[in-house]
Short mmCIF file of C-alpha atoms and ligand atoms in Angstrom, two decimals:
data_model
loop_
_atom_site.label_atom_id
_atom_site.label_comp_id
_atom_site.label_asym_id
_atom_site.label_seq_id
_atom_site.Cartn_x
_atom_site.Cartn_y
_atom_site.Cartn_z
CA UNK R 18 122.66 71.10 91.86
CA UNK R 19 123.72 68.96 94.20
CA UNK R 20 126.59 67.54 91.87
CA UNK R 21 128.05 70.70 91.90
CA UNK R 22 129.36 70.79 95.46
CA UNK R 23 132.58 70.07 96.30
CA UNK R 24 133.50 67.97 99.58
CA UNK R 25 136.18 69.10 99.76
CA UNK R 26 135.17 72.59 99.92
CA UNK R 27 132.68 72.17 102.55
CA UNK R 28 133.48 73.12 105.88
CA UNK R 29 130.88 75.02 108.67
CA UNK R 30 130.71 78.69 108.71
CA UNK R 31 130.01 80.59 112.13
CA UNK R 32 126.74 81.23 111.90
CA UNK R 33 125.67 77.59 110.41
CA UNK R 34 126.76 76.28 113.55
CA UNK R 35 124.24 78.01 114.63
CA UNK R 36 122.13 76.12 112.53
CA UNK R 37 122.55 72.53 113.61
CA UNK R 38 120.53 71.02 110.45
CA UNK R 39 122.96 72.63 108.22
CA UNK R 40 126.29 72.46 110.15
CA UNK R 41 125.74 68.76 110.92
CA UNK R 42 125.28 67.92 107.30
CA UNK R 43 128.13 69.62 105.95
CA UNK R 44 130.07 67.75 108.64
CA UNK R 45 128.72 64.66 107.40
CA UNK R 46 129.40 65.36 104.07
CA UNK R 47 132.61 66.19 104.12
CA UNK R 48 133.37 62.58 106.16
CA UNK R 49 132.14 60.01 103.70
CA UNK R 50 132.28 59.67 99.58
CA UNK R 51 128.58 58.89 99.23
CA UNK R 52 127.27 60.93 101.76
CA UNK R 53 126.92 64.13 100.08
CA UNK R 54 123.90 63.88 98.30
CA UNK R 55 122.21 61.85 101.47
CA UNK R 56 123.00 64.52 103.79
CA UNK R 57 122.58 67.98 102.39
CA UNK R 58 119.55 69.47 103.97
CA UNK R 59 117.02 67.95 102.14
CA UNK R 60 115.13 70.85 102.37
CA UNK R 61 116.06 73.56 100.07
CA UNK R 62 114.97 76.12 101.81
CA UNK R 63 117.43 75.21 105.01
CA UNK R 64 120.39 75.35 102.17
CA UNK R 65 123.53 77.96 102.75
CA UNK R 66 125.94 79.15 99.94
CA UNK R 67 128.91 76.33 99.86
CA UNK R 68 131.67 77.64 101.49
CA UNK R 69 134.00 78.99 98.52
CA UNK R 70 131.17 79.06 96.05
CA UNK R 71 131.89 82.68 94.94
CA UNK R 72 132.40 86.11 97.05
CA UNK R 73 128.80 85.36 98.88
CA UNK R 74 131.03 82.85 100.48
CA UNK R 75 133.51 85.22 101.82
CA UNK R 76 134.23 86.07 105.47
CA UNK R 77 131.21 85.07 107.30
CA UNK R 78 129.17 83.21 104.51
CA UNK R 79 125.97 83.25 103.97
CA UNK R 80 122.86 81.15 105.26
CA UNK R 81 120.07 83.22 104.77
CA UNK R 82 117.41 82.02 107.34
CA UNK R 83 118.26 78.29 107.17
CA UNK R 84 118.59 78.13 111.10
CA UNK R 85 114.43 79.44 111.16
CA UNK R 86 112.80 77.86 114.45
CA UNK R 87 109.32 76.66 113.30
CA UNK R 88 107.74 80.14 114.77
CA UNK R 89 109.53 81.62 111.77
CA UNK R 90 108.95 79.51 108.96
CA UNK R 91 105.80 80.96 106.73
CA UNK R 92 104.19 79.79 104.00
CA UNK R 93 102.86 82.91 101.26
CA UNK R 94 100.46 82.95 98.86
CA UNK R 95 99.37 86.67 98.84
CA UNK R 96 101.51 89.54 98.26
CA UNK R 97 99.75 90.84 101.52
CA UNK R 98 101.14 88.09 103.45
CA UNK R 99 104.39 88.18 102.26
CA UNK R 100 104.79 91.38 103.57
CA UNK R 101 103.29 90.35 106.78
CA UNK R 102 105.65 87.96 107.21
CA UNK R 103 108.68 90.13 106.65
CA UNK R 104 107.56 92.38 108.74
CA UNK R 105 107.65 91.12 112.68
CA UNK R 106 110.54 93.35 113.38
CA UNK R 107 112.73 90.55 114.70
CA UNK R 108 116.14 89.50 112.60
CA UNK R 109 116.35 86.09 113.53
CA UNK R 110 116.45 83.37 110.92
CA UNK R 111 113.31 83.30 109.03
CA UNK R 112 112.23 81.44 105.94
CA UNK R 113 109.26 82.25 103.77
CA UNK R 114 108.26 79.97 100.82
CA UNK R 115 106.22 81.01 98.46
CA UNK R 116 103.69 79.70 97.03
CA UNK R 117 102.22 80.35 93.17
CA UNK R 118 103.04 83.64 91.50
CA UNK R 119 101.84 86.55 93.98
CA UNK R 120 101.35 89.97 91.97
CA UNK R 121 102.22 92.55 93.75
CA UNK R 122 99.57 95.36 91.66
CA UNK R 123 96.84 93.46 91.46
CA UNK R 124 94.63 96.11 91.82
CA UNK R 125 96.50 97.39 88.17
CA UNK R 126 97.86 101.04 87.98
CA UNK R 127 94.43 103.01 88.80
CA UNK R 128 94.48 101.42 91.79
CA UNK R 129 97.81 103.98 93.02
CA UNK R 130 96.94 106.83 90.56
CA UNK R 131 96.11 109.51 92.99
CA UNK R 132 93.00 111.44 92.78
CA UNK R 133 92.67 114.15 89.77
CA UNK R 134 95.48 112.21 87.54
CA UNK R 135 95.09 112.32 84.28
CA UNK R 136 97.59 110.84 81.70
CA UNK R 137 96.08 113.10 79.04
CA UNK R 138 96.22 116.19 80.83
CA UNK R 139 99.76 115.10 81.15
CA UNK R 140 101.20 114.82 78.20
CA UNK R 141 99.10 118.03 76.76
CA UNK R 142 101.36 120.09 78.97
CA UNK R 143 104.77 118.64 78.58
CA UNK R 144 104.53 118.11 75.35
CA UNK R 145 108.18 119.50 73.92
CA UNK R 146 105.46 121.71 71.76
CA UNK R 147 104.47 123.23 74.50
CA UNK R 148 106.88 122.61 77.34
CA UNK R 149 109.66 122.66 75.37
CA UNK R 150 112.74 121.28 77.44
CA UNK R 151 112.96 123.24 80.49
CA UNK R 152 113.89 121.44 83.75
CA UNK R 153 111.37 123.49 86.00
CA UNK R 154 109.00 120.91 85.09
CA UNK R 155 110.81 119.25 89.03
CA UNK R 156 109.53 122.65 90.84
CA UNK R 157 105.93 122.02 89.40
CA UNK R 158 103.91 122.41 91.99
CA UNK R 159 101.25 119.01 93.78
CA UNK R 160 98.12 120.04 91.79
CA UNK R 161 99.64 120.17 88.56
CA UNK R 162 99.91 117.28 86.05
CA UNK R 163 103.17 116.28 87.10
CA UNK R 164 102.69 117.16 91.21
CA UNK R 165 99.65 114.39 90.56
CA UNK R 166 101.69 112.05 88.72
CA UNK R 167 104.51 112.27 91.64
CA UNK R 168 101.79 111.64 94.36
CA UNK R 169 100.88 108.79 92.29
CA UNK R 170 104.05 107.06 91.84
CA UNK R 171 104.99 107.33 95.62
CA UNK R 172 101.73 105.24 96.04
CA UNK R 173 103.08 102.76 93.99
CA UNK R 174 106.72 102.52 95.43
CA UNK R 175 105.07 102.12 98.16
CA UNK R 176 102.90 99.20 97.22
CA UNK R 177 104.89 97.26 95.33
CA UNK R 178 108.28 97.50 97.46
CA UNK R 179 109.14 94.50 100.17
CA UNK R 180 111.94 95.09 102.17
CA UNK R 181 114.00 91.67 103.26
CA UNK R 182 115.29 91.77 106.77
CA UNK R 183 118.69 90.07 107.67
CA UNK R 184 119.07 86.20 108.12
CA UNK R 185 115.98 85.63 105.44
CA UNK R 186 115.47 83.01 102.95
CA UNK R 187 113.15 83.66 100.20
CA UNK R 188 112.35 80.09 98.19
CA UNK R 189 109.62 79.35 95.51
CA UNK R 190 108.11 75.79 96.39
CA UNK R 191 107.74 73.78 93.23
CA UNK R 192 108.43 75.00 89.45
CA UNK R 193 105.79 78.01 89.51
CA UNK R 194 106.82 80.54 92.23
CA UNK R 195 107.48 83.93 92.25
CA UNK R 196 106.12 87.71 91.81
CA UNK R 197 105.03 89.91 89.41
CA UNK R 198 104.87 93.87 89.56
CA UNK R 199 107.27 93.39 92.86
CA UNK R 200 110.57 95.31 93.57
CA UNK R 201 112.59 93.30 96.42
CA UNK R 202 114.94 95.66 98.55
CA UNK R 203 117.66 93.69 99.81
CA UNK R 204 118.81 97.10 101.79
CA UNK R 205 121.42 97.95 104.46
CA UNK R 206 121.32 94.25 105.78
CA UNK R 207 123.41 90.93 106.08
CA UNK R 208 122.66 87.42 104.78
CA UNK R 209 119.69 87.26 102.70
CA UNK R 210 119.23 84.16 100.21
CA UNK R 211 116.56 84.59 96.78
CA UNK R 212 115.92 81.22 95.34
CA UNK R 213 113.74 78.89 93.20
CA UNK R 214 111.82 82.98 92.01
CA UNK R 215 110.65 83.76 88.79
CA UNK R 216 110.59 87.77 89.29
CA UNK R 217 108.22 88.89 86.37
CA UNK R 218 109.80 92.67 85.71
CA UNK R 219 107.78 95.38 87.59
CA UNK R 220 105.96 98.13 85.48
CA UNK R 221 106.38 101.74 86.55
CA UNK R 222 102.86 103.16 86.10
CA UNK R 223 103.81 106.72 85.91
CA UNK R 224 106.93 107.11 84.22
CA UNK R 225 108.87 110.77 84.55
CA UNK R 226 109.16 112.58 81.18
CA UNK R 227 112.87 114.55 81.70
CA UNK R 228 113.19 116.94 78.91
CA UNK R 229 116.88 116.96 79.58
CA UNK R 230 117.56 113.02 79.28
CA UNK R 231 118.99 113.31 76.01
CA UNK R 232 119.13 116.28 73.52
CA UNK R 233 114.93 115.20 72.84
CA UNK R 234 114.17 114.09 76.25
CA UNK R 235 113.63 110.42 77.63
CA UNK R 236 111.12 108.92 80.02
CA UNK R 237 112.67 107.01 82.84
CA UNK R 238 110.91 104.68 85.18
CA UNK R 239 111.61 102.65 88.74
CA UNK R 240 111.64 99.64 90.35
CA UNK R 241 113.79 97.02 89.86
CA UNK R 242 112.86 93.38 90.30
CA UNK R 243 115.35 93.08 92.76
CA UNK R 244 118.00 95.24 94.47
CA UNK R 245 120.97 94.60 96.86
CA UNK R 246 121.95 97.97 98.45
CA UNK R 247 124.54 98.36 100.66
CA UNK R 248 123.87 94.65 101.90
CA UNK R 249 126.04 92.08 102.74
CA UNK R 250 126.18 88.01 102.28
CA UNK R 251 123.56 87.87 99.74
CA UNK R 252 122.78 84.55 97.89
CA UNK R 253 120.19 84.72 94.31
CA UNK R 254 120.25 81.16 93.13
CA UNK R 255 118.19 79.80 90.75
CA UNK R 256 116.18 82.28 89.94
CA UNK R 257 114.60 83.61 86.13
CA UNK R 258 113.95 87.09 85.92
CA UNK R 259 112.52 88.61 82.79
CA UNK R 260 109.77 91.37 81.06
CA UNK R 261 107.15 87.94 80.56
CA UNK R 262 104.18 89.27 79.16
CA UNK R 263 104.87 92.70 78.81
CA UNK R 264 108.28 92.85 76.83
CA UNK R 265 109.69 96.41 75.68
CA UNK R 266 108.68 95.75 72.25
CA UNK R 267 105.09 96.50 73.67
CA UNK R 268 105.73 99.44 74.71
CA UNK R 269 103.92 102.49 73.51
CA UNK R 270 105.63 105.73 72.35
CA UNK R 271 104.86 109.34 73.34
CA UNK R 272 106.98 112.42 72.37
CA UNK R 273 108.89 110.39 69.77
CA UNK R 274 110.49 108.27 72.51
CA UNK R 275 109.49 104.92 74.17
CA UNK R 276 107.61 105.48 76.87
CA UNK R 277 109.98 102.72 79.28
CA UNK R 278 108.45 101.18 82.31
CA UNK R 279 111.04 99.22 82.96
CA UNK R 280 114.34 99.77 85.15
CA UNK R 281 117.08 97.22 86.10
CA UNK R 282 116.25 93.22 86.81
CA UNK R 283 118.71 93.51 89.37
CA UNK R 284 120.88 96.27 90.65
CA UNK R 285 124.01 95.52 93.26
CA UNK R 286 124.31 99.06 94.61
CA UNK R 287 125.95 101.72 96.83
CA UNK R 288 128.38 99.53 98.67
CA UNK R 289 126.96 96.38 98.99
CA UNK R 290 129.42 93.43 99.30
CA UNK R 291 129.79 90.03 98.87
CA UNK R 292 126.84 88.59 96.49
CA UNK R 293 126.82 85.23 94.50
CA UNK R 294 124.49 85.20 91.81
CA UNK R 295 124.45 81.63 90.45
CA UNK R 296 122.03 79.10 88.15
CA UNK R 297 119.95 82.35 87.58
CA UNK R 298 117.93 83.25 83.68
CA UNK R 299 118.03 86.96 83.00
CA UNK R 300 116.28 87.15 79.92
CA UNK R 301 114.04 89.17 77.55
CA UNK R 302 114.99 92.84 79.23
CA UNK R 303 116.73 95.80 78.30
CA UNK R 304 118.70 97.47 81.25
CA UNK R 305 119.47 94.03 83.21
CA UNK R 306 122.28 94.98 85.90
CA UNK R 307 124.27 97.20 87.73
CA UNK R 308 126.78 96.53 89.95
CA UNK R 309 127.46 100.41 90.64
CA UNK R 310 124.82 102.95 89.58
CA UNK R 311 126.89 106.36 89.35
CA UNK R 312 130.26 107.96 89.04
CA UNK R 313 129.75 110.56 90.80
CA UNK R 314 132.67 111.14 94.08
CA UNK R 315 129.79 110.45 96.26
CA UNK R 316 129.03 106.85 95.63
CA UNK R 317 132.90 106.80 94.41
CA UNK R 318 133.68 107.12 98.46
CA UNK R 319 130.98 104.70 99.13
CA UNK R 320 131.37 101.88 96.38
CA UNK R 321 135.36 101.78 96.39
CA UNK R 322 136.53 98.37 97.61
CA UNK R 323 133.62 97.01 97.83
CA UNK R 324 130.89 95.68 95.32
CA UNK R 325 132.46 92.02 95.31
CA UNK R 326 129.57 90.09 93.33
CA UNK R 327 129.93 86.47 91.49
CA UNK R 328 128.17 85.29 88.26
CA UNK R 329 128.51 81.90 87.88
CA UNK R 330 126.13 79.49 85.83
CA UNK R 331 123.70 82.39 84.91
CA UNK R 332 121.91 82.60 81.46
CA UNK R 333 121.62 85.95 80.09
CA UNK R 334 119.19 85.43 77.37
CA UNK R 335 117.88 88.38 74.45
CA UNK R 336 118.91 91.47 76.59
CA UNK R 337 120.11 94.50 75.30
CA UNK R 338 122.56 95.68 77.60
CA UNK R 339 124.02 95.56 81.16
CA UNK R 340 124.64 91.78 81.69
CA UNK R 341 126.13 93.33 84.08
CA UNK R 342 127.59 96.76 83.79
CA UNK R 343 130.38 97.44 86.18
CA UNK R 344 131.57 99.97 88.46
CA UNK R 345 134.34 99.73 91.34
CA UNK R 346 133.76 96.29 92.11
CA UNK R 347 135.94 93.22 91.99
CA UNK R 348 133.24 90.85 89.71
CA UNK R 349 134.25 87.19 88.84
CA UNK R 350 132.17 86.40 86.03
CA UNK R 351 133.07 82.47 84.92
CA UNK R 352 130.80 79.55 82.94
CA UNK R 353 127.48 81.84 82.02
CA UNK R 354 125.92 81.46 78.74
CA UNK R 355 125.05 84.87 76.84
CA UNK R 356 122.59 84.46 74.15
CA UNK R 357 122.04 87.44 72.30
CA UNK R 358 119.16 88.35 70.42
CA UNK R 359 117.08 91.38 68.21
CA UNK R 360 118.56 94.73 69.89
CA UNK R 361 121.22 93.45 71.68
CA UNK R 362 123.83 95.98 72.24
CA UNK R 363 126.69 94.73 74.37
CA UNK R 364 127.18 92.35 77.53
CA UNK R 365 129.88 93.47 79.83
CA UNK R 366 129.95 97.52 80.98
CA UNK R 367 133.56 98.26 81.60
CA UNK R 368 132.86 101.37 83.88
CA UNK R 369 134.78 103.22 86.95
CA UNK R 370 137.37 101.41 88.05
CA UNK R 371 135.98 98.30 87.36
CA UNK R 372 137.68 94.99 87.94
CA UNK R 373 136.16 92.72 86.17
CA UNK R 374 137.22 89.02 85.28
CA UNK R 375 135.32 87.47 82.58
CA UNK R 376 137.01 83.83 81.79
CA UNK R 377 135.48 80.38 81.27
CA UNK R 378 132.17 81.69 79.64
CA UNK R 379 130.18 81.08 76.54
CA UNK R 380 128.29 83.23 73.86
CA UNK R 381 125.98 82.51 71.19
CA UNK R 382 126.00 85.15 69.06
CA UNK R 383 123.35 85.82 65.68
CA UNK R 384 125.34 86.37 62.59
CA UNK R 385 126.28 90.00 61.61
CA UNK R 386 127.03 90.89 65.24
CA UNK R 387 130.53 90.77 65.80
CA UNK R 388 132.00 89.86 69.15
CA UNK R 389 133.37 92.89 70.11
CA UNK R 390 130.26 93.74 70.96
CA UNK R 391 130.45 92.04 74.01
CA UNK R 392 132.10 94.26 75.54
CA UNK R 393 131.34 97.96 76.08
CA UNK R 394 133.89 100.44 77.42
CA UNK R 395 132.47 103.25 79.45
CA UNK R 396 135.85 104.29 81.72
CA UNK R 397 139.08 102.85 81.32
CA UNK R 398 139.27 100.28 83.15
CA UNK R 399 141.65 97.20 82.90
CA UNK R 400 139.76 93.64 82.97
CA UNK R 401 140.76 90.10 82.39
CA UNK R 402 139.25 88.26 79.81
CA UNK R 403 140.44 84.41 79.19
CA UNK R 404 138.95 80.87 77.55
CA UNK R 405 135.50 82.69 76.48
CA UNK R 406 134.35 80.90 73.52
CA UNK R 407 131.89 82.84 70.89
CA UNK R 408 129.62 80.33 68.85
CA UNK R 409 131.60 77.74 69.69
CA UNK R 410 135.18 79.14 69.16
CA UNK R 411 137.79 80.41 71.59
CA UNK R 412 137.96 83.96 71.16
CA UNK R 413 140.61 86.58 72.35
CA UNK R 414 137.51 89.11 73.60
CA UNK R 415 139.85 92.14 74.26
CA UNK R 416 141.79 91.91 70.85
CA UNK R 417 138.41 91.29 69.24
CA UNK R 418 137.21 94.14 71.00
CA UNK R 419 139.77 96.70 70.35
CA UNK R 420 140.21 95.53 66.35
CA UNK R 421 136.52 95.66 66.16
CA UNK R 422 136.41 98.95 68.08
CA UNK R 423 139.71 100.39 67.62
CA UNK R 424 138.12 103.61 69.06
CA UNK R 425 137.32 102.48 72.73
CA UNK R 426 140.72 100.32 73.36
CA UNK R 427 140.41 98.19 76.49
CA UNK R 428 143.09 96.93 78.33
CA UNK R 429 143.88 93.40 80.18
CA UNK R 430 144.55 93.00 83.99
CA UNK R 431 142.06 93.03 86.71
CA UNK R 432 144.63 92.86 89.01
CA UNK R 433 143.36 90.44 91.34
CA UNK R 434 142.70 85.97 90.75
CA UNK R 435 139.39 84.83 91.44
CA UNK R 436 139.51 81.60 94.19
CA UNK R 437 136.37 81.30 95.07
CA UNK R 438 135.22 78.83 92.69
CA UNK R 439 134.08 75.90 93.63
CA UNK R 440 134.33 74.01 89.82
CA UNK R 441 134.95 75.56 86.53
CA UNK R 442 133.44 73.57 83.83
CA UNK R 443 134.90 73.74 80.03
CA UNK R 444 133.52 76.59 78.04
CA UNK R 445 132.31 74.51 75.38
CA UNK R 446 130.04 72.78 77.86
CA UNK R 447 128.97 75.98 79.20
CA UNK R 448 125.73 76.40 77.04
CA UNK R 449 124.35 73.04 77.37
CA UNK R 450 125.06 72.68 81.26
CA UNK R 451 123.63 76.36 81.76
CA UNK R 452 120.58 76.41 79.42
CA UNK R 453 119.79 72.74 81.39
CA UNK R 454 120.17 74.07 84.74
CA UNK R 455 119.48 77.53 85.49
CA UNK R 456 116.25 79.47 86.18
CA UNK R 457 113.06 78.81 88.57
CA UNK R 458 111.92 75.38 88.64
CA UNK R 459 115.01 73.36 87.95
CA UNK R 460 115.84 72.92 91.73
CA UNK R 461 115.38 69.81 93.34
CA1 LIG T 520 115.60 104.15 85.98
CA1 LIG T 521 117.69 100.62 88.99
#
């Protein structure tokens, strides 16, 4: 989105001085009217975050691995050798491209299930018939139906995770890249860039039935498609991340509730700072984002002050909740397009101490769900919310909110002005610049 930059706005971080390709084009870009488009890095995968484009763009920036030598450039078409190549030990630059959608459980879910598992066997003794809803089903011991299914899943988490080192880019060459069955951890490190992915939603094979989850019990699974914990200077541009073929709705139920094998698309988590998530599609999902997972004093003393995440020019399409849900964090949340669909349930999560600012966006809306919906109040929280339109009309989403739900008042102030926005487009033009632009396969 080339268009999109500002001249003006460009200027060399620190570390792309390091990388000469980069820092010499923004130089050159910023010198003549024309030159922009000529000199960006014309390839994508040696692109950095615009300075000012959103709190990725604070303090030290972030390039990702667009200063690779040629010794760490790799080209991936298995999940095998992705992991290979991620895995050299070294932090300088690197960039992978990949190549074709790579699944990361190929071998499907028998292929972790350890030996002696059997699903039947499981559900026999847990049944609340028979198990009722006692939480010593934790202390059952390895051998039993649930010590087999927790041997089992740890095979999995451990086949389907890929952990990103520092100073990475991650690209999808072409309009077909990405993974499927794969849970990114984007954990305790600095400068990471996601782009050009479709991330096809991971399913957890062996689901945990907690009797105590609600008053009948709940079955909760892992793995989300991608998760920034306690990381720094992360970039996700461009990206589509969504259930594909195996949506909720196909879902099977046992004891009387859905048996989920889905967790977040993408959770911002336990301190991590400084993340621009622009251009991406979050679509067809239930539980889509956290920025925050707990309230607990714990990740209170570790979250505070931090989680500092932009949305800018994503489309969050038929989800049900958590687009995303806040905790703690200062989020700037400007020009996205929220289309909701069958189930939806509410957009923004006003939780802990949030700060969020939601202006300059767009929502289309099916009739009969009113747009106080949009937002949910979990904590009280002040946010600001200003020039959202809803269908097509400006609309005051706080008053909305609180005459809708007169129950769960919010209130308005974030306390703190977004700058780091490199162009705000009219909210009216939101939905057809957005549902142009954003997802895999639309960079160029
Ligand atoms: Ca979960
Ligand atoms: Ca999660």
């Amino acid at each position: 989105m080339i268009e999109n930059r500002s001249v003006n706005s460009l200027k060399c971080h620190a570390r792309a001085i390091a990388s000469l390709v980069g820092c010499t084009a923004l130089v050159l870009a910023a010198t003549g009217t024309t030159a922009e488009a000529r000199t960006r890095p014309h390839d994508l995968a040696r692109q950095v975050l615009p300075a000012g484009d959103g709190w990725g763009s604070a303090t030290t920036g972030t390039t990702g691995g667009a200063a690779a030598d040629a010794a760490h450039v790799h080209t991936v078409t298995t999940w095998a050798g992705f992991r290979a190549a991620l895995a050299d030990g070294s932090t300088a630059p690197r960039i992978i491209r990949v190549k074709g959608t790579i699944d990361a459980g190929a071998g499907g879910c028998e292929s972790f299930a350890a030996p002696g598992y059997d699903f039947d066997a499981y559900l026999r003794k847990y049944a609340p018939e028979n198990w009722g809803y006692s939480t010593d089903l934790n202390a059952e011991p390895d051998d039993s139906p649930e010590g087999l299914r927790r041997v089992s899943a740890a095979r999995q988490d451990t086949a389907v995770k890929a952990e990103i080192p520092a100073n990475t880019t991650l690209i999808g060459v072409g309009r077909n890249a990405g993974f499927k069955g794969a849970s990114l951890q984007i954990k305790g490190v600095d400068n990471v860039v996601v782009r050009n992915l479709t991330f096809e939603s991971p399913l957890d094979c062996f689901p945990q039935w907690d009797p105590t989850d609600t008053a009948v019990g709940n079955w909760n699974s892992e793995y989300d498609s991608a998760v920034v914990h306690g990381s720094t200077h992360v970039w996700l541009d461009h990206n589509t991340f969504t259930d594909g073929d195996h949506p909720d709705s196909s879902l099977p139920t046992y004891f009387g509730r859905i048996y989920e094998q889905h967790d977040g698309e993408l959770d911002i988590v336990r301190g991590a700072d400084y993340v621009t998530a622009s251009w991406n599609v979050f679509t067809d999902h239930d539980k889509t984002i956290l920025v925050g997972n707990s309230d607990s004093a714990e990740t209170a003393a570790v979250d505070r002050g931090h989680l500092k995440v932009t949305f800018h020019h994503n489309l969050f399409s038929n989800l049900v909740e958590r687009a995303p849900r806040v905790r703690f964090g200062q989020v700037d949340s400007y020009n996205n397009h929220f289309v909701a669909g069958e189930g939806f349930s509410y957009s923004y999560g006003i939780g802990m101490e949030s700060q969020l600012v939601a202006e300059h966006n767009a929502f289309t809306l099916p009739s009969g769900t009113g747009a106080g919906t949009v937002l949910k109040k979990w904590k009280e929280a002040p946010l600001t919310a200003a020039d959202n339109y809803v269908n097509g009309v400006a609309t005051d989403l706080i008053a909305v909110h609180n005459a809708e739900i007169p129950a769960e008042p919010l209130s308005s102030g974030a306390g703190w002005t977004p700058t780091l926005r490199p162009r705000v487009d009219r909210p009216r033009t939101v939905p057809g610049i957005v549902d142009h632009g954003a997802g895999a396969g639309k960079l160029r």
